[in-house]
Tab-separated table of C-alpha atoms and ligand atoms in Angstrom:
chain	number	residue	atom	x	y	z
A	29	MET	CA	120.278	95.327	-31.251
A	30	ALA	CA	118.251	94.909	-34.449
A	31	LEU	CA	120.230	95.556	-37.606
A	32	THR	CA	118.873	96.842	-40.890
A	33	PRO	CA	119.196	94.304	-43.732
A	34	GLU	CA	122.044	96.331	-45.246
A	35	LEU	CA	124.024	96.227	-42.035
A	36	SER	CA	123.075	92.685	-41.110
A	37	LYS	CA	126.030	90.391	-40.553
A	38	GLN	CA	124.309	87.895	-42.898
A	39	ALA	CA	124.757	90.274	-45.786
A	40	LYS	CA	128.458	89.452	-45.921
A	41	TRP	CA	127.930	85.745	-46.626
A	42	LYS	CA	127.113	83.891	-49.846
A	43	GLU	CA	127.079	80.252	-50.925
A	44	ILE	CA	129.046	77.976	-53.258
A	45	ALA	CA	127.477	74.564	-53.926
A	46	GLY	CA	125.138	75.211	-50.989
A	47	ILE	CA	128.032	75.912	-48.607
A	48	PRO	CA	128.015	79.314	-46.865
A	49	LEU	CA	131.287	81.213	-47.283
A	50	ALA	CA	132.368	84.827	-46.844
A	51	ALA	CA	130.908	86.910	-49.678
A	52	ALA	CA	134.390	88.179	-50.540
A	53	THR	CA	135.603	84.563	-50.890
A	54	VAL	CA	132.731	83.808	-53.251
A	55	ASP	CA	133.381	87.028	-55.189
A	56	ASN	CA	137.009	85.949	-55.722
A	57	TRP	CA	136.194	82.287	-56.267
A	58	ASN	CA	137.737	81.946	-59.752
A	59	GLN	CA	141.041	83.316	-58.555
A	60	ILE	CA	141.005	81.044	-55.488
A	61	GLN	CA	140.175	77.991	-57.586
A	62	ALA	CA	142.984	78.831	-60.011
A	63	PHE	CA	145.557	78.716	-57.194
A	64	LYS	CA	148.619	76.650	-58.139
A	65	ALA	CA	149.722	74.314	-55.388
A	66	LYS	CA	153.308	73.009	-55.389
A	67	PRO	CA	154.605	69.519	-54.531
A	68	ASP	CA	156.464	70.806	-51.472
A	69	ASP	CA	153.448	72.614	-49.984
A	70	LEU	CA	152.014	71.488	-46.674
A	71	LEU	CA	148.321	72.332	-46.347
A	72	ILE	CA	146.792	72.439	-42.860
A	73	CYS	CA	143.127	71.475	-43.269
A	74	THR	CA	140.405	71.643	-40.633
A	75	TYR	CA	136.726	72.180	-40.144
A	76	PRO	CA	136.450	75.454	-38.125
A	77	LYS	CA	137.020	75.146	-34.366
A	78	SER	CA	138.830	71.824	-34.592
A	79	GLY	CA	142.144	73.069	-33.206
A	80	THR	CA	143.472	74.891	-36.288
A	81	THR	CA	145.423	77.465	-34.287
A	82	TRP	CA	146.850	74.720	-32.102
A	83	ILE	CA	148.116	72.616	-35.013
A	84	GLN	CA	149.431	75.765	-36.755
A	85	GLU	CA	151.522	76.637	-33.708
A	86	ILE	CA	152.776	73.038	-33.463
A	87	VAL	CA	153.734	72.999	-37.156
A	88	ASP	CA	155.480	76.365	-36.884
A	89	MET	CA	157.362	75.310	-33.735
A	90	ILE	CA	158.560	72.186	-35.576
A	91	GLU	CA	159.465	74.189	-38.681
A	92	GLN	CA	161.451	76.656	-36.524
A	93	ASN	CA	163.190	73.772	-34.679
A	94	GLY	CA	161.580	74.795	-31.370
A	95	ASP	CA	162.794	78.402	-31.538
A	96	VAL	CA	160.152	80.309	-29.545
A	97	GLU	CA	161.411	83.728	-30.637
A	98	LYS	CA	161.043	82.864	-34.297
A	99	CYS	CA	157.469	81.783	-33.635
A	100	GLN	CA	156.878	85.221	-32.110
A	101	ARG	CA	157.729	86.884	-35.464
A	102	ASP	CA	154.061	87.468	-36.297
A	103	ILE	CA	150.521	86.600	-35.239
A	104	ILE	CA	149.505	83.066	-36.190
A	105	GLN	CA	146.922	84.289	-38.743
A	106	HIS	CA	149.777	85.836	-40.760
A	107	ARG	CA	152.263	82.985	-40.552
A	108	HIS	CA	150.330	80.553	-42.758
A	109	PRO	CA	148.344	82.036	-45.664
A	110	PHE	CA	144.655	81.143	-45.445
A	111	ILE	CA	144.013	80.249	-49.071
A	112	GLU	CA	140.288	81.048	-49.335
A	113	TRP	CA	140.511	84.271	-47.297
A	114	ALA	CA	139.574	87.363	-49.233
A	115	ARG	CA	138.808	90.208	-46.907
A	116	PRO	CA	140.406	92.269	-44.200
A	117	PRO	CA	141.728	92.002	-41.565
A	118	GLN	CA	143.356	88.727	-42.507
A	119	PRO	CA	145.913	88.202	-43.982
A	120	SER	CA	146.205	91.985	-44.576
A	121	ALA	CA	143.793	94.559	-45.859
A	122	LEU	CA	142.446	93.723	-49.290
A	123	LYS	CA	145.044	91.062	-50.043
A	124	LEU	CA	143.783	87.629	-51.001
A	125	GLY	CA	145.045	84.574	-49.144
A	126	VAL	CA	146.144	83.113	-52.495
A	127	ASP	CA	148.201	86.249	-53.237
A	128	LYS	CA	149.913	85.922	-49.856
A	129	ALA	CA	150.605	82.265	-50.637
A	130	ASN	CA	152.022	83.154	-54.060
A	131	GLU	CA	154.429	85.610	-52.443
A	132	MET	CA	155.641	83.048	-49.919
A	133	PRO	CA	158.938	81.267	-50.568
A	134	SER	CA	158.818	77.453	-50.732
A	135	PRO	CA	158.444	75.179	-48.916
A	136	ARG	CA	155.116	76.795	-48.034
A	137	ILE	CA	152.797	76.010	-45.141
A	138	LEU	CA	149.214	76.989	-45.934
A	139	LYS	CA	145.858	76.779	-44.209
A	140	THR	CA	142.302	76.028	-45.339
A	141	HIS	CA	138.863	75.220	-43.939
A	142	LEU	CA	137.608	74.083	-47.352
A	143	SER	CA	135.974	70.707	-47.819
A	144	THR	CA	137.517	68.299	-50.364
A	145	GLN	CA	134.767	69.275	-52.775
A	146	LEU	CA	135.750	72.969	-52.776
A	147	LEU	CA	139.531	72.739	-52.617
A	148	PRO	CA	141.376	74.277	-55.598
A	149	PRO	CA	141.973	71.281	-57.931
A	150	SER	CA	145.725	71.850	-58.300
A	151	PHE	CA	146.167	70.543	-54.729
A	152	TRP	CA	145.095	67.071	-55.872
A	153	LYS	CA	147.511	67.099	-58.806
A	154	SER	CA	150.448	68.524	-56.854
A	155	ASN	CA	151.013	65.482	-54.626
A	156	CYS	CA	151.640	67.865	-51.705
A	157	LYS	CA	151.134	67.014	-48.028
A	158	PHE	CA	147.829	67.539	-46.204
A	159	LEU	CA	147.578	67.692	-42.440
A	160	TYR	CA	143.967	67.239	-41.342
A	161	VAL	CA	142.788	67.696	-37.753
A	162	ALA	CA	139.313	66.436	-36.845
A	163	ARG	CA	137.470	67.191	-33.612
A	164	ASN	CA	134.401	65.363	-32.337
A	165	ALA	CA	131.243	66.954	-33.736
A	166	LYS	CA	129.670	67.874	-30.407
A	167	ASP	CA	132.636	69.795	-28.996
A	168	CYS	CA	133.243	71.346	-32.384
A	169	MET	CA	129.645	72.509	-32.478
A	170	VAL	CA	129.874	74.033	-28.983
A	171	SER	CA	133.136	75.787	-29.763
A	172	TYR	CA	131.689	77.147	-33.020
A	173	TYR	CA	128.612	78.418	-31.161
A	174	HIS	CA	130.712	80.512	-28.807
A	175	PHE	CA	132.818	81.689	-31.720
A	176	TYR	CA	129.671	82.783	-33.581
A	177	ARG	CA	128.594	84.693	-30.458
A	178	MET	CA	131.847	86.565	-30.081
A	179	SER	CA	132.502	87.136	-33.782
A	180	GLN	CA	131.135	90.460	-34.934
A	181	VAL	CA	131.336	89.468	-38.593
A	182	LEU	CA	129.594	86.069	-38.541
A	183	PRO	CA	125.801	85.889	-38.581
A	184	ASP	CA	124.007	85.967	-35.209
A	185	PRO	CA	123.722	82.300	-34.091
A	186	GLY	CA	120.475	82.931	-32.157
A	187	THR	CA	119.814	80.817	-29.078
A	188	TRP	CA	121.649	77.546	-28.447
A	189	ASP	CA	118.510	75.649	-29.500
A	190	GLU	CA	118.283	77.575	-32.754
A	191	TYR	CA	121.969	77.188	-33.462
A	192	PHE	CA	121.748	73.437	-32.741
A	193	GLU	CA	119.398	73.070	-35.741
A	194	THR	CA	121.536	75.342	-37.934
A	195	PHE	CA	124.657	73.310	-37.233
A	196	ILE	CA	122.912	70.018	-37.983
A	197	SER	CA	121.537	71.400	-41.248
A	198	GLY	CA	125.082	72.371	-42.279
A	199	LYS	CA	124.097	76.007	-42.849
A	200	VAL	CA	127.106	77.290	-40.966
A	201	ASN	CA	130.151	78.818	-42.570
A	202	TRP	CA	132.283	76.264	-44.384
A	203	GLY	CA	129.303	73.909	-44.401
A	204	SER	CA	128.400	70.631	-42.794
A	205	TRP	CA	130.767	69.100	-40.228
A	206	PHE	CA	129.605	65.662	-41.400
A	207	ASP	CA	130.427	66.245	-45.074
A	208	HIS	CA	133.740	67.915	-44.243
A	209	VAL	CA	135.100	65.218	-41.932
A	210	ARG	CA	133.727	62.372	-44.058
A	211	GLY	CA	135.165	63.838	-47.223
A	212	TRP	CA	138.694	64.153	-45.857
A	213	TRP	CA	138.542	60.808	-44.019
A	214	GLU	CA	137.516	58.907	-47.122
A	215	ILE	CA	140.433	60.081	-49.232
A	216	ARG	CA	143.089	59.780	-46.518
A	217	ASP	CA	144.790	56.787	-48.174
A	218	ARG	CA	144.750	58.219	-51.683
A	219	TYR	CA	146.892	61.274	-50.934
A	220	LYS	CA	149.707	62.188	-48.531
A	221	ILE	CA	147.367	62.925	-45.649
A	222	LEU	CA	148.228	62.840	-41.971
A	223	PHE	CA	144.834	62.568	-40.262
A	224	LEU	CA	144.905	63.619	-36.614
A	225	PHE	CA	142.276	63.934	-33.902
A	226	TYR	CA	142.012	66.845	-31.452
A	227	GLU	CA	141.174	64.359	-28.683
A	228	ASP	CA	144.411	62.388	-29.314
A	229	MET	CA	146.357	65.636	-29.198
A	230	LYS	CA	144.841	66.357	-25.793
A	231	ARG	CA	145.447	62.835	-24.505
A	232	ASP	CA	149.017	62.444	-25.683
A	233	PRO	CA	150.373	65.652	-27.219
A	234	LYS	CA	153.928	64.360	-27.395
A	235	ARG	CA	152.991	61.318	-29.464
A	236	GLU	CA	150.869	63.378	-31.865
A	237	ILE	CA	153.533	66.094	-32.206
A	238	GLN	CA	156.028	63.348	-33.012
A	239	LYS	CA	153.754	62.157	-35.832
A	240	VAL	CA	153.621	65.687	-37.234
A	241	MET	CA	157.396	65.985	-36.966
A	242	GLN	CA	157.921	62.752	-38.912
A	243	PHE	CA	155.333	63.764	-41.485
A	244	MET	CA	157.199	67.053	-42.014
A	245	GLY	CA	160.440	65.136	-42.453
A	246	LYS	CA	162.005	66.678	-39.348
A	247	ASN	CA	164.071	65.011	-36.686
A	248	LEU	CA	164.233	67.042	-33.503
A	249	ASP	CA	165.864	66.148	-30.187
A	250	GLU	CA	163.803	64.875	-27.301
A	251	GLU	CA	164.492	68.128	-25.440
A	252	VAL	CA	163.121	70.219	-28.325
A	253	LEU	CA	160.098	67.966	-28.562
A	254	GLU	CA	159.391	68.455	-24.852
A	255	LYS	CA	159.694	72.206	-25.309
A	256	ILE	CA	157.185	72.144	-28.182
A	257	VAL	CA	154.749	70.188	-25.994
A	258	GLN	CA	155.063	72.848	-23.266
A	259	GLU	CA	154.885	75.862	-25.563
A	260	THR	CA	151.792	74.613	-27.394
A	261	SER	CA	149.779	73.759	-24.289
A	262	PHE	CA	146.392	75.471	-23.980
A	263	GLU	CA	147.587	77.475	-20.969
A	264	LYS	CA	150.646	78.832	-22.821
A	265	MET	CA	148.774	79.579	-26.016
A	266	LYS	CA	146.007	81.341	-24.101
A	267	GLU	CA	148.584	83.775	-22.683
A	268	ASN	CA	150.492	84.167	-25.952
A	269	PRO	CA	149.414	87.333	-27.849
A	270	MET	CA	150.677	85.748	-31.077
A	271	THR	CA	148.116	82.947	-30.794
A	272	ASN	CA	145.260	84.192	-28.577
A	273	ARG	CA	143.779	86.718	-31.078
A	274	SER	CA	144.155	89.567	-28.564
A	275	THR	CA	145.496	91.734	-31.404
A	276	VAL	CA	142.234	91.401	-33.364
A	277	PRO	CA	139.994	94.467	-32.801
A	278	LYS	CA	136.888	94.057	-30.648
A	279	SER	CA	134.815	95.163	-33.637
A	280	ILE	CA	135.747	91.820	-35.233
A	281	LEU	CA	136.199	89.437	-32.286
A	282	ASP	CA	134.675	90.512	-28.995
A	283	GLN	CA	136.541	88.425	-26.447
A	284	SER	CA	134.528	89.942	-23.595
A	285	ILE	CA	131.633	87.794	-24.895
A	286	SER	CA	133.736	84.614	-25.142
A	287	PRO	CA	137.516	84.270	-25.330
A	288	PHE	CA	139.057	82.798	-28.484
A	289	MET	CA	141.064	80.422	-26.271
A	290	ARG	CA	137.908	79.411	-24.480
A	291	LYS	CA	138.259	76.054	-22.664
A	292	GLY	CA	140.380	73.770	-24.841
A	293	THR	CA	138.856	70.592	-23.418
A	294	VAL	CA	137.181	67.381	-24.557
A	295	GLY	CA	133.579	66.860	-23.405
A	296	ASP	CA	132.344	70.441	-22.905
A	297	TRP	CA	129.342	69.413	-25.052
A	298	LYS	CA	127.914	67.818	-21.904
A	299	ASN	CA	127.454	71.309	-20.457
A	300	HIS	CA	125.395	72.379	-23.478
A	301	PHE	CA	123.395	69.465	-24.911
A	302	THR	CA	120.055	68.554	-23.344
A	303	VAL	CA	119.280	64.829	-23.104
A	304	ALA	CA	116.815	65.184	-25.993
A	305	GLN	CA	119.343	67.069	-28.126
A	306	ASN	CA	121.947	64.433	-27.429
A	307	GLU	CA	119.628	61.639	-28.539
A	308	LYS	CA	118.637	63.553	-31.650
A	309	PHE	CA	122.240	64.335	-32.490
A	310	ASP	CA	123.343	60.721	-32.042
A	311	GLU	CA	120.643	59.553	-34.428
A	312	ILE	CA	121.570	62.154	-37.052
A	313	TYR	CA	125.229	61.280	-36.610
A	314	ARG	CA	124.455	57.595	-37.245
A	315	GLN	CA	122.631	58.453	-40.456
A	316	LYS	CA	125.123	60.953	-41.806
A	317	MET	CA	128.262	58.999	-40.888
A	318	LYS	CA	126.840	55.590	-41.857
A	319	GLY	CA	129.401	53.375	-43.533
A	320	THR	CA	132.484	55.306	-42.351
A	321	SER	CA	135.103	53.687	-40.142
A	322	ILE	CA	135.935	56.936	-38.323
A	323	ASN	CA	135.710	56.782	-34.571
A	324	PHE	CA	135.679	59.763	-32.213
A	325	CYS	CA	136.458	59.969	-28.555
A	326	MET	CA	133.738	62.026	-26.810
A	327	GLU	CA	135.368	62.404	-23.388
A	328	LEU	CA	138.763	61.827	-21.839
B	408	A3P	P1	137.138	75.715	-27.370
B	408	A3P	O1	136.223	76.770	-27.895
B	408	A3P	O2	136.420	74.419	-27.129
B	408	A3P	O3	137.906	76.146	-26.184
B	408	A3P	P2	140.333	76.817	-34.106
B	408	A3P	O4	141.731	77.263	-33.897
B	408	A3P	O5	140.174	75.763	-35.167
B	408	A3P	O6	139.421	77.991	-34.294
B	408	A3P	O7	139.868	76.056	-32.791
B	408	A3P	C1	139.642	76.752	-31.590
B	408	A3P	C2	139.439	75.740	-30.494
B	408	A3P	O8	140.685	75.090	-30.214
B	408	A3P	C3	138.981	76.379	-29.195
B	408	A3P	O9	138.206	75.390	-28.521
B	408	A3P	C4	140.323	76.632	-28.514
B	408	A3P	O10	140.245	76.839	-27.124
B	408	A3P	C5	141.025	75.312	-28.841
B	408	A3P	N1	142.484	75.392	-28.694
B	408	A3P	C6	143.327	76.329	-29.170
B	408	A3P	N2	144.589	76.084	-28.770
B	408	A3P	C7	144.545	74.956	-28.030
B	408	A3P	C8	145.521	74.191	-27.319
B	408	A3P	N3	146.802	74.547	-27.293
B	408	A3P	N4	145.105	73.086	-26.663
B	408	A3P	C9	143.810	72.708	-26.669
B	408	A3P	N5	142.841	73.392	-27.321
B	408	A3P	C10	143.201	74.506	-27.994
């Protein structure tokens, strides 16, 4: 259905430093940038569609010592304030993510999709912990495409071929995957950053959850650890109304188009990329990631 310019989904998005963000985020940018981080904060950082919800549930399960009922206290979007969020329905109508964070007792667990370049500066001075999850660019791109399709508030992604070019150009919300991942990877030794990979979490969830547990300064029994592995599996989280976004109205996320918990696999890009697109992407990847030591697993 054609939309008038006023009603167009695009109208709700603006840019900061060339990076598309929600217009409401941009309109509240000074307040977001002035956010005061604290030394005992833990900030979950991801490029969109990299397994944010998954790592949030893992972190909350660890924080609650494996108590499933406590993790059912609220939907995942409300458990960890999303610092750059500035419009309904998340965290709650008309309340800024930074306001939610300010109301939260310490030690706080917060979430962001911001690149290093856009993060409120107090985070760098606070010496707090950062937990970054990276996902291989091709699967991330595919997941984001389906999210764009089902989201009723993001711009229309167009066809796969059109979206392919948009993603490469970095004109997607929260900007370029390449700049985001590179930025966080390059500073990983300068700050308290635990850098994880979605593919490692799929391959050996127990080992990766253990790393998170140690990073959070927790020491949980083997039995609790096993329970966290089970409870945070894709199958469990897909059925869990606190994590599967089923409480979000269809006018915002239309899960009949594509479910939020879609496939949860490594290598789905092979079902989307043509041979030519794959070659083009690999060449662009080589150029944009030149000089970095980061290495992604593309299939399991
Ligand atoms: P797919 O679209 O490839 O299925 P985010 O939370 O950052 O928006 O990321 C969403 C992606 O993570 C989706 O990928 C979703 O299915 C996947 N995901 C969510 N929970 C998961 C889990 N427990 N295990 C594996 N993947 C998960």
